[in-house]
Amino acid sequence: MKLLLDVDTGVDDSIAILYALFKPEIEVVGISTVCGNVEAWLAAENTLKILDLADAPDIPVVKGAETPLRKKWEGRVSYIHGDNGLGNVELPASSRKLLEKDVSDFHMELAGKYEGELVVVTLGPMTNIARTLEKYPEFAGKVKKVVSMGGTLSMRGNVSPVAEANFAGDPDACDRVFTSGMDITIVGLDVTMKTRLTKEHIDWLAENCRESCKKAVSYMQKALVHYRKGNQRQNYCVDDSPLHDPLTIMCALKPGLIQTECRKARIECGGTYCRGMVVTDQREHPFEAEYIRFAVDVHPHRAIRELLSAFWEEV
Ligand SMILES: [Ca+2]
């Protein structure tokens, strides 16, 4: 799978990136960063450090949007991701360099090079993808599929009663992507909240992972301490945390981990209480929208096993 990742590298993004890097079936062909959990520049720095942890090859990383399309960025989410986005784990500065390129040019080049093959996975607000569609409408026709972490259909929201952080972070961008006609799968809170990584899981993995993954797993073990604390406050988690971004990448590779339902959907871009909410229309004569595939259920144990196996099974 040729994978273009768009990330706002916080703790769960970093675990998702590591999964992708250690999974032999996935080739990460490019990474772009966006403001969300942290600024896009910090997400880019964090991403380079994570590439180092995995001794990854030279994967191009481009810094993208520092502000959402219309609304203001609301600042770092320190209580979940730490002040530095990596659960306050201090990793050595990377000697890797960012690729200096306009993010939309970068996306379009990859879509051209891997036309019909490129899988786009977004793990933050969709600002960069929306901008790319704005600059290059033909991008939509070149991408194989998009798999995105965000939103919720029937689970409570996590930044408002009805909205999830990535979609609420840039609802206008999300709505632009939803109306693009691309093949889109949404992995939202309905399933990510049911897929919980426990302290026991990660401690077990630290004991049992492959030698080549030791640095990465030791980082995850430390970063998850802060992440679990944040999730205790946000989601009533005790000694575990949901797997938002890692589950999303896993579903891009293994769609059988989730059950999905296609619905016509748009994103609420205004409103006092509902901004960023997913609005699906199941009426006989629905509003103008494209069909979007939503994950509605998950096999959590299989998903956890899939995540752990990337670091543990011999390859
Ligand atoms: Ca993220």
Tab-separated table of C-alpha atoms and ligand atoms in Angstrom:
chain	number	residue	atom	x	y	z
A	1	MET	CA	0.000	0.000	0.000
A	2	LYS	CA	1.386	3.380	-1.047
A	3	LEU	CA	0.497	5.667	1.829
A	4	LEU	CA	0.361	9.443	2.044
A	5	LEU	CA	-0.079	10.459	5.661
A	6	ASP	CA	-1.436	13.796	6.817
A	7	VAL	CA	-0.831	14.221	10.538
A	8	ASP	CA	-0.841	16.623	13.492
A	9	THR	CA	1.691	14.561	15.362
A	10	GLY	CA	0.521	14.080	18.892
A	11	VAL	CA	0.800	10.849	20.867
A	12	ASP	CA	-1.670	8.695	18.933
A	13	ASP	CA	-0.417	10.009	15.564
A	14	SER	CA	3.088	8.963	16.575
A	15	ILE	CA	1.918	5.420	17.360
A	16	ALA	CA	0.037	5.289	14.052
A	17	ILE	CA	3.157	6.419	12.161
A	18	LEU	CA	5.278	3.789	13.913
A	19	TYR	CA	2.744	1.088	13.049
A	20	ALA	CA	2.898	2.114	9.375
A	21	LEU	CA	6.699	2.173	9.382
A	22	PHE	CA	7.026	-1.275	10.928
A	23	LYS	CA	4.355	-2.877	8.778
A	24	PRO	CA	6.012	-4.456	5.726
A	25	GLU	CA	2.828	-4.212	3.612
A	26	ILE	CA	2.854	-0.400	3.913
A	27	GLU	CA	5.145	1.965	2.069
A	28	VAL	CA	4.886	5.488	3.466
A	29	VAL	CA	5.617	7.638	0.411
A	30	GLY	CA	5.093	11.010	2.042
A	31	ILE	CA	3.957	12.772	5.208
A	32	SER	CA	2.420	16.229	5.513
A	33	THR	CA	1.629	18.000	8.762
A	34	VAL	CA	-1.200	20.262	9.838
A	35	CYS	CA	-2.059	22.326	12.904
A	36	GLY	CA	-4.313	20.397	15.259
A	37	ASN	CA	-2.979	18.787	18.412
A	38	VAL	CA	0.048	21.062	17.997
A	39	GLU	CA	1.267	23.584	15.400
A	40	ALA	CA	2.127	22.195	11.966
A	41	TRP	CA	5.824	23.069	12.492
A	42	LEU	CA	5.938	21.143	15.769
A	43	ALA	CA	4.024	18.240	14.229
A	44	ALA	CA	6.720	18.204	11.520
A	45	GLU	CA	9.569	18.209	14.068
A	46	ASN	CA	7.859	15.460	16.024
A	47	THR	CA	7.368	13.425	12.869
A	48	LEU	CA	11.082	13.578	12.019
A	49	LYS	CA	11.911	12.367	15.539
A	50	ILE	CA	9.479	9.479	15.151
A	51	LEU	CA	11.094	8.525	11.821
A	52	ASP	CA	14.432	8.400	13.674
A	53	LEU	CA	12.962	6.121	16.347
A	54	ALA	CA	12.072	3.593	13.673
A	55	ASP	CA	15.343	4.047	11.739
A	56	ALA	CA	13.034	4.783	8.811
A	57	PRO	CA	14.328	5.461	5.309
A	58	ASP	CA	14.350	8.979	3.930
A	59	ILE	CA	10.608	9.704	3.715
A	60	PRO	CA	9.728	13.231	2.554
A	61	VAL	CA	7.977	15.305	5.237
A	62	VAL	CA	6.346	18.629	4.328
A	63	LYS	CA	4.941	21.189	6.741
A	64	GLY	CA	1.400	22.192	5.821
A	65	ALA	CA	-1.278	24.585	7.062
A	66	GLU	CA	-0.699	26.521	10.290
A	67	THR	CA	-4.321	27.711	10.416
A	68	PRO	CA	-7.684	26.162	9.569
A	69	LEU	CA	-9.482	27.479	6.460
A	70	ARG	CA	-11.774	29.936	8.235
A	71	LYS	CA	-11.794	29.484	11.976
A	72	LYS	CA	-9.003	30.155	14.461
A	73	TRP	CA	-6.683	27.411	15.670
A	74	GLU	CA	-7.438	26.785	19.324
A	75	GLY	CA	-3.950	25.950	20.568
A	76	ARG	CA	-2.148	22.853	21.741
A	77	VAL	CA	-4.058	20.091	23.472
A	78	SER	CA	-1.480	19.666	26.225
A	79	TYR	CA	-3.562	17.734	28.715
A	80	ILE	CA	-3.892	14.886	26.201
A	81	HIS	CA	-0.678	15.112	24.151
A	82	GLY	CA	1.719	16.869	26.532
A	83	ASP	CA	3.261	20.308	25.980
A	84	ASN	CA	5.402	18.948	23.148
A	85	GLY	CA	2.794	16.721	21.484
A	86	LEU	CA	4.718	13.577	22.408
A	87	GLY	CA	3.360	13.058	25.917
A	88	ASN	CA	6.237	15.167	27.308
A	89	VAL	CA	8.761	12.518	26.280
A	90	GLU	CA	11.932	14.324	25.167
A	91	LEU	CA	13.346	12.692	22.054
A	92	PRO	CA	16.686	13.761	20.543
A	93	ALA	CA	16.456	16.395	17.795
A	94	SER	CA	16.504	14.844	14.347
A	95	SER	CA	19.177	15.520	11.755
A	96	ARG	CA	16.586	14.885	9.029
A	97	LYS	CA	15.427	17.915	7.081
A	98	LEU	CA	11.924	18.870	6.053
A	99	LEU	CA	11.220	19.002	2.358
A	100	GLU	CA	10.624	22.679	1.523
A	101	LYS	CA	7.600	22.489	-0.719
A	102	ASP	CA	4.044	23.758	-0.933
A	103	VAL	CA	1.913	21.049	0.649
A	104	SER	CA	-0.592	20.947	-2.221
A	105	ASP	CA	2.175	20.639	-4.820
A	106	PHE	CA	3.591	17.800	-2.723
A	107	HIS	CA	0.222	16.012	-2.553
A	108	MET	CA	-0.385	16.450	-6.258
A	109	GLU	CA	3.055	15.156	-7.212
A	110	LEU	CA	2.496	11.999	-5.164
A	111	ALA	CA	-1.000	11.533	-6.604
A	112	GLY	CA	0.470	11.822	-10.100
A	113	LYS	CA	3.357	9.468	-9.396
A	114	TYR	CA	1.133	6.822	-7.790
A	115	GLU	CA	-2.048	7.487	-9.743
A	116	GLY	CA	-4.857	5.091	-8.794
A	117	GLU	CA	-2.719	3.542	-6.038
A	118	LEU	CA	-2.241	6.298	-3.511
A	119	VAL	CA	-4.061	5.820	-0.203
A	120	VAL	CA	-4.445	9.059	1.747
A	121	VAL	CA	-4.823	8.743	5.507
A	122	THR	CA	-5.639	11.880	7.487
A	123	LEU	CA	-5.109	11.866	11.238
A	124	GLY	CA	-5.719	15.553	11.946
A	125	PRO	CA	-7.991	18.315	10.622
A	126	MET	CA	-8.426	18.076	6.827
A	127	THR	CA	-7.109	21.556	6.028
A	128	ASN	CA	-4.240	20.395	3.809
A	129	ILE	CA	-6.399	18.061	1.732
A	130	ALA	CA	-9.048	20.752	1.257
A	131	ARG	CA	-6.380	23.177	0.062
A	132	THR	CA	-5.009	20.597	-2.344
A	133	LEU	CA	-8.503	20.021	-3.782
A	134	GLU	CA	-8.855	23.777	-4.135
A	135	LYS	CA	-5.594	24.122	-6.047
A	136	TYR	CA	-5.827	20.822	-7.959
A	137	PRO	CA	-9.443	19.605	-8.333
A	138	GLU	CA	-8.071	16.680	-10.386
A	139	PHE	CA	-6.386	15.346	-7.214
A	140	ALA	CA	-9.725	13.717	-6.295
A	141	GLY	CA	-9.681	11.500	-9.379
A	142	LYS	CA	-6.124	10.273	-8.896
A	143	VAL	CA	-6.350	9.023	-5.323
A	144	LYS	CA	-7.381	5.422	-4.651
A	145	LYS	CA	-9.113	6.132	-1.362
A	146	VAL	CA	-9.103	8.366	1.682
A	147	VAL	CA	-9.315	7.013	5.218
A	148	SER	CA	-9.769	9.631	7.920
A	149	MET	CA	-9.864	9.736	11.665
A	150	GLY	CA	-12.624	12.001	12.828
A	151	GLY	CA	-16.224	12.663	13.692
A	152	THR	CA	-18.847	10.626	15.401
A	153	LEU	CA	-22.273	9.364	14.419
A	154	SER	CA	-23.703	8.087	17.676
A	155	MET	CA	-20.924	8.344	20.268
A	156	ARG	CA	-20.767	11.575	22.291
A	157	GLY	CA	-18.318	14.162	20.956
A	158	ASN	CA	-14.974	14.902	22.588
A	159	VAL	CA	-14.707	18.660	22.106
A	160	SER	CA	-18.422	19.455	22.233
A	161	PRO	CA	-21.497	17.352	22.946
A	162	VAL	CA	-21.668	16.342	19.284
A	163	ALA	CA	-18.288	17.053	17.660
A	164	GLU	CA	-14.935	15.323	17.523
A	165	ALA	CA	-11.664	17.279	17.621
A	166	ASN	CA	-10.393	16.787	14.032
A	167	PHE	CA	-13.698	17.680	12.379
A	168	ALA	CA	-14.358	20.542	14.797
A	169	GLY	CA	-10.780	21.730	14.209
A	170	ASP	CA	-11.598	22.582	10.599
A	171	PRO	CA	-15.224	21.846	9.693
A	172	ASP	CA	-15.023	23.820	6.433
A	173	ALA	CA	-12.108	21.710	5.209
A	174	CYS	CA	-13.871	18.522	6.194
A	175	ASP	CA	-17.028	19.506	4.324
A	176	ARG	CA	-14.928	20.355	1.258
A	177	VAL	CA	-13.363	16.887	1.320
A	178	PHE	CA	-16.771	15.244	1.917
A	179	THR	CA	-18.129	16.846	-1.254
A	180	SER	CA	-15.126	15.919	-3.421
A	181	GLY	CA	-16.476	12.595	-4.689
A	182	MET	CA	-13.425	10.666	-3.438
A	183	ASP	CA	-13.808	7.200	-1.924
A	184	ILE	CA	-13.851	8.166	1.776
A	185	THR	CA	-13.952	5.994	4.881
A	186	ILE	CA	-14.397	7.694	8.232
A	187	VAL	CA	-13.009	6.058	11.336
A	188	GLY	CA	-14.620	8.031	14.126
A	189	LEU	CA	-15.277	7.909	17.826
A	190	ASP	CA	-17.992	5.276	17.293
A	191	VAL	CA	-15.188	2.743	16.845
A	192	THR	CA	-12.017	4.360	18.179
A	193	MET	CA	-13.541	4.723	21.647
A	194	LYS	CA	-14.218	0.993	21.702
A	195	THR	CA	-10.635	0.106	20.813
A	196	ARG	CA	-8.675	0.522	24.011
A	197	LEU	CA	-4.979	-0.037	24.507
A	198	THR	CA	-4.313	-0.912	28.146
A	199	LYS	CA	-1.226	-0.333	30.244
A	200	GLU	CA	-0.866	-4.117	30.365
A	201	HIS	CA	-0.800	-4.328	26.555
A	202	ILE	CA	2.024	-1.843	26.197
A	203	ASP	CA	4.011	-3.239	29.136
A	204	TRP	CA	3.694	-6.698	27.596
A	205	LEU	CA	4.836	-5.357	24.244
A	206	ALA	CA	7.888	-3.718	25.820
A	207	GLU	CA	8.921	-7.174	27.056
A	208	ASN	CA	8.129	-9.044	23.864
A	209	CYS	CA	8.744	-6.781	20.877
A	210	ARG	CA	11.399	-7.369	18.205
A	211	GLU	CA	14.845	-5.978	18.898
A	212	SER	CA	14.476	-3.485	16.019
A	213	CYS	CA	11.340	-2.012	17.622
A	214	LYS	CA	12.698	-1.596	21.162
A	215	LYS	CA	13.392	2.152	20.933
A	216	ALA	CA	9.982	2.826	19.428
A	217	VAL	CA	8.082	0.718	21.945
A	218	SER	CA	9.950	2.215	24.882
A	219	TYR	CA	8.924	5.673	23.618
A	220	MET	CA	5.293	4.577	23.258
A	221	GLN	CA	5.297	3.146	26.759
A	222	LYS	CA	6.445	6.492	28.184
A	223	ALA	CA	4.228	8.719	26.015
A	224	LEU	CA	1.147	6.652	26.837
A	225	VAL	CA	1.484	7.440	30.551
A	226	HIS	CA	0.562	11.068	29.882
A	227	TYR	CA	-1.954	10.112	27.193
A	228	ARG	CA	-3.817	7.785	29.545
A	229	LYS	CA	-3.994	10.533	32.165
A	230	GLY	CA	-5.487	12.926	29.614
A	231	ASN	CA	-7.991	10.292	28.568
A	232	GLN	CA	-8.954	9.683	32.141
A	233	ARG	CA	-9.984	13.336	32.270
A	234	GLN	CA	-11.609	13.437	28.817
A	235	ASN	CA	-13.105	9.981	28.442
A	236	TYR	CA	-13.374	8.377	31.884
A	237	CYS	CA	-10.615	5.917	30.901
A	238	VAL	CA	-8.833	4.072	33.696
A	239	ASP	CA	-5.487	2.495	32.814
A	240	ASP	CA	-6.268	2.462	29.115
A	241	SER	CA	-6.736	4.840	26.196
A	242	PRO	CA	-8.649	4.840	22.915
A	243	LEU	CA	-6.742	4.200	19.705
A	244	HIS	CA	-7.948	6.935	17.394
A	245	ASP	CA	-5.167	7.363	14.837
A	246	PRO	CA	-3.622	3.874	14.963
A	247	LEU	CA	-7.015	2.249	14.312
A	248	THR	CA	-7.488	4.513	11.300
A	249	ILE	CA	-4.245	3.431	9.630
A	250	MET	CA	-4.979	-0.193	10.444
A	251	CYS	CA	-8.389	0.123	8.758
A	252	ALA	CA	-6.753	1.554	5.633
A	253	LEU	CA	-4.727	-1.661	5.385
A	254	LYS	CA	-7.289	-4.055	6.857
A	255	PRO	CA	-10.844	-2.850	6.201
A	256	GLY	CA	-12.190	-6.069	7.741
A	257	LEU	CA	-11.440	-4.720	11.228
A	258	ILE	CA	-14.545	-2.556	11.008
A	259	GLN	CA	-18.113	-2.710	9.815
A	260	THR	CA	-19.207	0.270	7.796
A	261	GLU	CA	-22.333	1.996	6.622
A	262	CYS	CA	-22.622	4.409	3.690
A	263	ARG	CA	-24.578	7.571	4.247
A	264	LYS	CA	-24.939	10.915	2.540
A	265	ALA	CA	-23.157	13.287	4.850
A	266	ARG	CA	-22.132	16.894	5.313
A	267	ILE	CA	-20.410	18.755	8.133
A	268	GLU	CA	-22.050	21.518	10.153
A	269	CYS	CA	-19.824	24.537	9.521
A	270	GLY	CA	-21.728	27.083	11.607
A	271	GLY	CA	-23.772	26.970	14.754
A	272	THR	CA	-23.192	27.496	18.449
A	273	TYR	CA	-23.336	23.948	19.749
A	274	CYS	CA	-22.997	21.799	16.625
A	275	ARG	CA	-20.018	23.145	14.690
A	276	GLY	CA	-18.037	20.210	13.321
A	277	MET	CA	-20.915	17.770	13.733
A	278	VAL	CA	-21.413	15.048	11.119
A	279	VAL	CA	-24.905	15.419	9.670
A	280	THR	CA	-26.086	12.373	7.735
A	281	ASP	CA	-29.286	12.350	5.743
A	282	GLN	CA	-31.276	9.138	5.502
A	283	ARG	CA	-34.429	10.725	4.153
A	284	GLU	CA	-36.080	9.542	0.970
A	285	HIS	CA	-35.001	12.770	-0.718
A	286	PRO	CA	-31.723	13.647	0.958
A	287	PHE	CA	-29.842	16.934	0.747
A	288	GLU	CA	-27.058	17.359	-1.780
A	289	ALA	CA	-24.150	15.265	-0.597
A	290	GLU	CA	-21.891	12.380	-1.511
A	291	TYR	CA	-22.002	8.955	0.072
A	292	ILE	CA	-19.383	8.592	2.781
A	293	ARG	CA	-18.479	5.252	4.371
A	294	PHE	CA	-18.612	5.413	8.167
A	295	ALA	CA	-17.167	2.855	10.541
A	296	VAL	CA	-20.018	1.867	12.835
A	297	ASP	CA	-18.540	-1.134	14.627
A	298	VAL	CA	-15.134	-2.672	15.230
A	299	HIS	CA	-13.476	-5.918	16.300
A	300	PRO	CA	-11.444	-4.338	19.117
A	301	HIS	CA	-9.453	-7.429	20.045
A	302	ARG	CA	-8.411	-8.076	16.465
A	303	ALA	CA	-7.455	-4.425	16.128
A	304	ILE	CA	-5.296	-4.493	19.263
A	305	ARG	CA	-3.636	-7.670	18.084
A	306	GLU	CA	-2.999	-6.106	14.688
A	307	LEU	CA	-1.339	-3.096	16.305
A	308	LEU	CA	0.844	-5.143	18.655
A	309	SER	CA	1.820	-7.600	15.937
A	310	ALA	CA	3.520	-4.856	13.918
A	311	PHE	CA	6.091	-4.584	16.707
A	312	TRP	CA	6.178	-8.129	17.863
A	313	GLU	CA	5.840	-10.664	15.045
A	314	GLU	CA	8.976	-11.719	13.214
A	315	VAL	CA	9.123	-10.339	9.692
B	1	CA	CA	-4.078	13.174	15.173
